[in-house]
Amino acid sequence: MTDRVYYSREAEVRAQQRQFILVVVATVFSMTIGAVIALLLAPRRGDEFRRVLGDQIEGVVGAGQKLADQVRQQVEEHVAEARR
């Protein structure tokens, strides 16, 4: 990971979890911004644009919820492993 020295395995696991969550949040945020920009620059009529935008938002929200569930599950597994 880095050249940091941790005083316990638990501290190292927490640092890794925080870094992983930060990467996931940054990725989802970047994808969302990219999708919005792409939709705004795409030449479409207003009603078609609103429909497509709504579909995209629903897709991003669904993907975000799925990703959040996966991250939560992994964090719970790491916490359970660290407690052993």
PDB file of C-alpha atoms in Angstrom:
ATOM      1  CA  MET A   1       0.000   0.000   0.000  1.00  0.00           C
ATOM      2  CA  THR A   2       2.262   2.804   1.230  1.00  0.00           C
ATOM      3  CA  ASP A   3       5.358   3.203   3.343  1.00  0.00           C
ATOM      4  CA  ARG A   4       3.310   4.043   6.408  1.00  0.00           C
ATOM      5  CA  VAL A   5       3.903   2.213   9.650  1.00  0.00           C
ATOM      6  CA  TYR A   6       0.751   1.123  11.449  1.00  0.00           C
ATOM      7  CA  TYR A   7       0.658   0.288  15.124  1.00  0.00           C
ATOM      8  CA  SER A   8      -1.887  -2.471  14.647  1.00  0.00           C
ATOM      9  CA  ARG A   9      -3.381  -4.607  11.925  1.00  0.00           C
ATOM     10  CA  GLU A  10      -6.749  -3.061  12.742  1.00  0.00           C
ATOM     11  CA  ALA A  11      -5.465   0.439  11.983  1.00  0.00           C
ATOM     12  CA  GLU A  12      -4.071  -0.767   8.675  1.00  0.00           C
ATOM     13  CA  VAL A  13      -7.373  -2.441   7.740  1.00  0.00           C
ATOM     14  CA  ARG A  14      -9.320   0.728   8.601  1.00  0.00           C
ATOM     15  CA  ALA A  15      -6.965   2.801   6.464  1.00  0.00           C
ATOM     16  CA  GLN A  16      -7.414   0.399   3.557  1.00  0.00           C
ATOM     17  CA  GLN A  17     -11.189   0.496   3.964  1.00  0.00           C
ATOM     18  CA  ARG A  18     -11.239   4.282   3.971  1.00  0.00           C
ATOM     19  CA  GLN A  19      -9.057   4.395   0.877  1.00  0.00           C
ATOM     20  CA  PHE A  20     -11.272   1.850  -0.905  1.00  0.00           C
ATOM     21  CA  ILE A  21     -14.444   3.759  -0.047  1.00  0.00           C
ATOM     22  CA  LEU A  22     -12.856   7.007  -1.230  1.00  0.00           C
ATOM     23  CA  VAL A  23     -11.933   5.417  -4.563  1.00  0.00           C
ATOM     24  CA  VAL A  24     -15.443   4.011  -5.007  1.00  0.00           C
ATOM     25  CA  VAL A  25     -17.115   7.333  -4.185  1.00  0.00           C
ATOM     26  CA  ALA A  26     -14.781   9.230  -6.521  1.00  0.00           C
ATOM     27  CA  THR A  27     -15.441   6.742  -9.325  1.00  0.00           C
ATOM     28  CA  VAL A  28     -19.222   6.918  -8.958  1.00  0.00           C
ATOM     29  CA  PHE A  29     -19.100  10.715  -8.743  1.00  0.00           C
ATOM     30  CA  SER A  30     -16.924  10.947 -11.858  1.00  0.00           C
ATOM     31  CA  MET A  31     -19.180   8.602 -13.799  1.00  0.00           C
ATOM     32  CA  THR A  32     -22.246  10.606 -12.799  1.00  0.00           C
ATOM     33  CA  ILE A  33     -20.679  13.910 -13.842  1.00  0.00           C
ATOM     34  CA  GLY A  34     -19.546  12.374 -17.136  1.00  0.00           C
ATOM     35  CA  ALA A  35     -23.024  11.021 -17.866  1.00  0.00           C
ATOM     36  CA  VAL A  36     -24.668  14.375 -17.114  1.00  0.00           C
ATOM     37  CA  ILE A  37     -22.206  16.259 -19.334  1.00  0.00           C
ATOM     38  CA  ALA A  38     -22.686  13.757 -22.151  1.00  0.00           C
ATOM     39  CA  LEU A  39     -26.446  14.119 -21.918  1.00  0.00           C
ATOM     40  CA  LEU A  40     -26.276  17.898 -21.819  1.00  0.00           C
ATOM     41  CA  LEU A  41     -24.110  18.041 -24.920  1.00  0.00           C
ATOM     42  CA  ALA A  42     -26.121  15.488 -26.888  1.00  0.00           C
ATOM     43  CA  PRO A  43     -28.418  17.025 -29.514  1.00  0.00           C
ATOM     44  CA  ARG A  44     -31.942  15.854 -28.582  1.00  0.00           C
ATOM     45  CA  ARG A  45     -35.408  17.329 -28.313  1.00  0.00           C
ATOM     46  CA  GLY A  46     -36.574  18.441 -24.860  1.00  0.00           C
ATOM     47  CA  ASP A  47     -39.039  15.622 -24.152  1.00  0.00           C
ATOM     48  CA  GLU A  48     -36.661  12.976 -25.466  1.00  0.00           C
ATOM     49  CA  PHE A  49     -33.830  14.495 -23.446  1.00  0.00           C
ATOM     50  CA  ARG A  50     -35.897  14.408 -20.237  1.00  0.00           C
ATOM     51  CA  ARG A  51     -36.813  10.766 -20.834  1.00  0.00           C
ATOM     52  CA  VAL A  52     -33.222   9.765 -21.498  1.00  0.00           C
ATOM     53  CA  LEU A  53     -31.976  11.811 -18.541  1.00  0.00           C
ATOM     54  CA  GLY A  54     -34.529  10.156 -16.258  1.00  0.00           C
ATOM     55  CA  ASP A  55     -33.492   6.716 -17.474  1.00  0.00           C
ATOM     56  CA  GLN A  56     -29.827   7.549 -16.935  1.00  0.00           C
ATOM     57  CA  ILE A  57     -30.468   8.880 -13.447  1.00  0.00           C
ATOM     58  CA  GLU A  58     -32.405   5.757 -12.519  1.00  0.00           C
ATOM     59  CA  GLY A  59     -29.544   3.628 -13.840  1.00  0.00           C
ATOM     60  CA  VAL A  60     -26.919   5.579 -11.925  1.00  0.00           C
ATOM     61  CA  VAL A  61     -28.951   5.481  -8.714  1.00  0.00           C
ATOM     62  CA  GLY A  62     -29.470   1.732  -9.093  1.00  0.00           C
ATOM     63  CA  ALA A  63     -25.786   1.163  -9.789  1.00  0.00           C
ATOM     64  CA  GLY A  64     -24.862   3.383  -6.836  1.00  0.00           C
ATOM     65  CA  GLN A  65     -27.140   1.455  -4.505  1.00  0.00           C
ATOM     66  CA  LYS A  66     -25.735  -1.850  -5.722  1.00  0.00           C
ATOM     67  CA  LEU A  67     -22.182  -0.585  -5.296  1.00  0.00           C
ATOM     68  CA  ALA A  68     -22.961   0.786  -1.835  1.00  0.00           C
ATOM     69  CA  ASP A  69     -24.361  -2.603  -0.817  1.00  0.00           C
ATOM     70  CA  GLN A  70     -21.220  -4.339  -2.087  1.00  0.00           C
ATOM     71  CA  VAL A  71     -18.960  -1.885  -0.265  1.00  0.00           C
ATOM     72  CA  ARG A  72     -20.974  -2.252   2.937  1.00  0.00           C
ATOM     73  CA  GLN A  73     -20.728  -6.029   2.693  1.00  0.00           C
ATOM     74  CA  GLN A  74     -16.965  -5.894   2.120  1.00  0.00           C
ATOM     75  CA  VAL A  75     -16.474  -3.468   5.000  1.00  0.00           C
ATOM     76  CA  GLU A  76     -18.495  -5.724   7.289  1.00  0.00           C
ATOM     77  CA  GLU A  77     -16.371  -8.701   6.215  1.00  0.00           C
ATOM     78  CA  HIS A  78     -13.150  -6.769   6.849  1.00  0.00           C
ATOM     79  CA  VAL A  79     -14.369  -5.597  10.247  1.00  0.00           C
ATOM     80  CA  ALA A  80     -15.355  -9.154  11.198  1.00  0.00           C
ATOM     81  CA  GLU A  81     -11.955 -10.383  10.010  1.00  0.00           C
ATOM     82  CA  ALA A  82     -10.147  -7.661  11.951  1.00  0.00           C
ATOM     83  CA  ARG A  83     -12.001  -8.569  15.153  1.00  0.00           C
ATOM     84  CA  ARG A  84     -10.790 -12.167  15.029  1.00  0.00           C
TER      85      ARG A  84
END
